Amino acid sequence: MTKPTPPTIAIRGLAGELRALRQGRKLSVRGVAARLGWPASKLSRMETGRQGSKLEDVASLLVIYGVTGEERQRLLAMSERSEPGWWEVLGGLPVESRTLIQLEAEASAIVDFEPLLVPGLLQTPDYTRAVLQGCGVPEADAQTRVTARLGRQAILARSEPPALHAILDESALRRPLGGPWVMGRQLRHLVDAADRPNVTLQVVPSSVGGYTGLDGAFAILDFPRNRTVVHLEHKISGLFLEEPEQVRFFREELDRLLTVALSPAESIDLVARLAGEHERERGEDGRSRTA
């Protein structure tokens, strides 16, 4: 059975900021709602993220809370994105996946360590399909997950994208998921992605042998105004950690990983070389010579 998403995670974003503004001014839900002629339940739902926050409603709240200038513009911009996201109307996604997508959309920096696979934010559609097929995901569910993964990646193309630091094991680059053609394209995509100023890519080479991190993937998400969150994912569940000692543990894990990983430049050279190896495995007609 999957664990429910912690309330402190679920109400992040605009909903949490609106609640914090009201509480900071020592106003009650009923008092604010009465001044606006709203039922108290409406404001309560807005503050818990159970309903979207319309632009005009947020503007009214900001007048009562005395928020002006750049902060007002920032919150109004958030309200324009607070209607149900694409991940909320996409059926078939577990609650942990929806929460992760929302957190990624709000993050200012993301560290993603993957010892077995290419990180999801940098996967090509064909690679994602190959992963899902290999994991036995039914075709009916696979397309929803491919669509969700592509939607997640849109954050990297924003005008102000989060900084992404992706770290992966060399074995993930060598495992021929989908065959040499798919892997060649996937690794070329990694090289192209790493050329973006907001993306850093590092590889832990196989020559390292055993090292910290082989016992599982993790992601660290930082936010402009909220506490850092660590995400751990399993086949049928996901876990979100945000207690300071938990975050500190994974920061230390990251520091140890960086001592054994290749530099970004060395990593790109390795990825490009392995892409060439996969491509040479293809026949002239684009199929694997061993197929």
PDB file of N, CA and C in Angstrom, residues 7 9-16 18-19 22 29 39-54 82-85 88 102:
ATOM      1  N   PRO A   7       1.073  16.177   4.134  1.00  0.00           N
ATOM      2  CA  PRO A   7       0.373  17.443   3.921  1.00  0.00           C
ATOM      3  C   PRO A   7       1.310  18.597   3.595  1.00  0.00           C
ATOM      4  N   ILE A   9       3.883  18.602   1.868  1.00  0.00           N
ATOM      5  CA  ILE A   9       4.249  18.516   0.462  1.00  0.00           C
ATOM      6  C   ILE A   9       3.059  18.884  -0.410  1.00  0.00           C
ATOM      7  N   ALA A  10       1.888  18.357  -0.048  1.00  0.00           N
ATOM      8  CA  ALA A  10       0.713  18.516  -0.903  1.00  0.00           C
ATOM      9  C   ALA A  10       0.273  19.955  -1.065  1.00  0.00           C
ATOM     10  N   ILE A  11       0.523  20.821  -0.050  1.00  0.00           N
ATOM     11  CA  ILE A  11      -0.003  22.185  -0.130  1.00  0.00           C
ATOM     12  C   ILE A  11       1.074  23.191  -0.513  1.00  0.00           C
ATOM     13  N   ARG A  12       2.164  22.726  -1.111  1.00  0.00           N
ATOM     14  CA  ARG A  12       3.196  23.646  -1.543  1.00  0.00           C
ATOM     15  C   ARG A  12       2.694  24.496  -2.699  1.00  0.00           C
ATOM     16  N   GLY A  13       3.494  25.460  -3.129  1.00  0.00           N
ATOM     17  CA  GLY A  13       3.118  26.295  -4.257  1.00  0.00           C
ATOM     18  C   GLY A  13       2.215  27.426  -3.831  1.00  0.00           C
ATOM     19  N   LEU A  14       1.356  27.875  -4.760  1.00  0.00           N
ATOM     20  CA  LEU A  14       0.510  29.035  -4.503  1.00  0.00           C
ATOM     21  C   LEU A  14      -0.403  28.810  -3.311  1.00  0.00           C
ATOM     22  N   ALA A  15      -0.983  27.624  -3.195  1.00  0.00           N
ATOM     23  CA  ALA A  15      -1.900  27.344  -2.081  1.00  0.00           C
ATOM     24  C   ALA A  15      -1.199  27.579  -0.748  1.00  0.00           C
ATOM     25  N   GLY A  16       0.006  27.043  -0.609  1.00  0.00           N
ATOM     26  CA  GLY A  16       0.744  27.208   0.638  1.00  0.00           C
ATOM     27  C   GLY A  16       1.124  28.654   0.899  1.00  0.00           C
ATOM     28  N   LEU A  18      -0.516  31.345  -0.095  1.00  0.00           N
ATOM     29  CA  LEU A  18      -1.710  32.101   0.307  1.00  0.00           C
ATOM     30  C   LEU A  18      -2.042  31.843   1.772  1.00  0.00           C
ATOM     31  N   ARG A  19      -1.886  30.600   2.190  1.00  0.00           N
ATOM     32  CA  ARG A  19      -2.150  30.280   3.590  1.00  0.00           C
ATOM     33  C   ARG A  19      -1.141  30.977   4.500  1.00  0.00           C
ATOM     34  N   ARG A  22      -1.955  34.685   4.957  1.00  0.00           N
ATOM     35  CA  ARG A  22      -3.067  34.923   5.881  1.00  0.00           C
ATOM     36  C   ARG A  22      -2.614  34.713   7.326  1.00  0.00           C
ATOM     37  N   VAL A  29      -9.614  32.270   8.518  1.00  0.00           N
ATOM     38  CA  VAL A  29     -10.240  31.906   7.248  1.00  0.00           C
ATOM     39  C   VAL A  29     -11.619  32.539   7.158  1.00  0.00           C
ATOM     40  N   PRO A  39     -17.902  31.956   0.826  1.00  0.00           N
ATOM     41  CA  PRO A  39     -18.040  30.944   1.878  1.00  0.00           C
ATOM     42  C   PRO A  39     -16.652  30.579   2.376  1.00  0.00           C
ATOM     43  N   ALA A  40     -16.520  30.305   3.655  1.00  0.00           N
ATOM     44  CA  ALA A  40     -15.214  29.971   4.218  1.00  0.00           C
ATOM     45  C   ALA A  40     -14.606  28.739   3.546  1.00  0.00           C
ATOM     46  N   SER A  41     -15.478  27.838   3.091  1.00  0.00           N
ATOM     47  CA  SER A  41     -14.981  26.611   2.463  1.00  0.00           C
ATOM     48  C   SER A  41     -14.203  26.902   1.184  1.00  0.00           C
ATOM     49  N   LYS A  42     -14.548  27.983   0.486  1.00  0.00           N
ATOM     50  CA  LYS A  42     -13.843  28.331  -0.751  1.00  0.00           C
ATOM     51  C   LYS A  42     -12.388  28.673  -0.461  1.00  0.00           C
ATOM     52  N   LEU A  43     -12.166  29.540   0.535  1.00  0.00           N
ATOM     53  CA  LEU A  43     -10.799  29.915   0.878  1.00  0.00           C
ATOM     54  C   LEU A  43     -10.037  28.719   1.425  1.00  0.00           C
ATOM     55  N   SER A  44     -10.711  27.895   2.186  1.00  0.00           N
ATOM     56  CA  SER A  44     -10.066  26.700   2.732  1.00  0.00           C
ATOM     57  C   SER A  44      -9.580  25.790   1.620  1.00  0.00           C
ATOM     58  N   ARG A  45     -10.410  25.600   0.597  1.00  0.00           N
ATOM     59  CA  ARG A  45     -10.019  24.735  -0.528  1.00  0.00           C
ATOM     60  C   ARG A  45      -8.864  25.347  -1.309  1.00  0.00           C
ATOM     61  N   MET A  46      -8.860  26.671  -1.441  1.00  0.00           N
ATOM     62  CA  MET A  46      -7.751  27.332  -2.142  1.00  0.00           C
ATOM     63  C   MET A  46      -6.441  27.141  -1.391  1.00  0.00           C
ATOM     64  N   GLU A  47      -6.513  27.212  -0.062  1.00  0.00           N
ATOM     65  CA  GLU A  47      -5.295  27.116   0.748  1.00  0.00           C
ATOM     66  C   GLU A  47      -4.771  25.696   0.887  1.00  0.00           C
ATOM     67  N   THR A  48      -5.593  24.724   0.605  1.00  0.00           N
ATOM     68  CA  THR A  48      -5.144  23.329   0.691  1.00  0.00           C
ATOM     69  C   THR A  48      -4.908  22.726  -0.685  1.00  0.00           C
ATOM     70  N   GLY A  49      -5.078  23.537  -1.718  1.00  0.00           N
ATOM     71  CA  GLY A  49      -4.816  23.046  -3.066  1.00  0.00           C
ATOM     72  C   GLY A  49      -5.903  22.161  -3.628  1.00  0.00           C
ATOM     73  N   ARG A  50      -7.059  22.141  -2.978  1.00  0.00           N
ATOM     74  CA  ARG A  50      -8.139  21.281  -3.473  1.00  0.00           C
ATOM     75  C   ARG A  50      -8.951  21.938  -4.580  1.00  0.00           C
ATOM     76  N   GLN A  51      -8.700  23.213  -4.839  1.00  0.00           N
ATOM     77  CA  GLN A  51      -9.301  23.861  -5.994  1.00  0.00           C
ATOM     78  C   GLN A  51      -8.328  24.914  -6.517  1.00  0.00           C
ATOM     79  N   GLY A  52      -8.395  25.163  -7.808  1.00  0.00           N
ATOM     80  CA  GLY A  52      -7.518  26.152  -8.413  1.00  0.00           C
ATOM     81  C   GLY A  52      -7.837  27.550  -7.901  1.00  0.00           C
ATOM     82  N   SER A  53      -6.887  28.447  -8.032  1.00  0.00           N
ATOM     83  CA  SER A  53      -7.057  29.826  -7.574  1.00  0.00           C
ATOM     84  C   SER A  53      -7.135  30.744  -8.783  1.00  0.00           C
ATOM     85  N   LYS A  54      -8.321  31.295  -9.031  1.00  0.00           N
ATOM     86  CA  LYS A  54      -8.506  32.184 -10.173  1.00  0.00           C
ATOM     87  C   LYS A  54      -7.758  33.491  -9.952  1.00  0.00           C
ATOM     88  N   SER A  82      -2.139  28.102 -11.805  1.00  0.00           N
ATOM     89  CA  SER A  82      -2.660  27.276 -10.721  1.00  0.00           C
ATOM     90  C   SER A  82      -3.917  26.507 -11.075  1.00  0.00           C
ATOM     91  N   GLU A  83      -4.472  26.742 -12.260  1.00  0.00           N
ATOM     92  CA  GLU A  83      -5.587  25.897 -12.688  1.00  0.00           C
ATOM     93  C   GLU A  83      -5.075  24.472 -12.819  1.00  0.00           C
ATOM     94  N   PRO A  84      -5.957  23.461 -12.803  1.00  0.00           N
ATOM     95  CA  PRO A  84      -5.485  22.077 -12.839  1.00  0.00           C
ATOM     96  C   PRO A  84      -4.428  21.868 -13.910  1.00  0.00           C
ATOM     97  N   GLY A  85      -3.251  21.373 -13.494  1.00  0.00           N
ATOM     98  CA  GLY A  85      -2.162  21.145 -14.424  1.00  0.00           C
ATOM     99  C   GLY A  85      -2.452  19.980 -15.348  1.00  0.00           C
ATOM    100  N   GLU A  88      -2.847  16.695 -13.788  1.00  0.00           N
ATOM    101  CA  GLU A  88      -4.056  16.422 -13.016  1.00  0.00           C
ATOM    102  C   GLU A  88      -5.189  15.907 -13.892  1.00  0.00           C
ATOM    103  N   GLN A 102       4.484  18.094  -9.898  1.00  0.00           N
ATOM    104  CA  GLN A 102       4.193  19.436  -9.389  1.00  0.00           C
ATOM    105  C   GLN A 102       5.423  20.041  -8.721  1.00  0.00           C
TER     106      GLN A 102
END
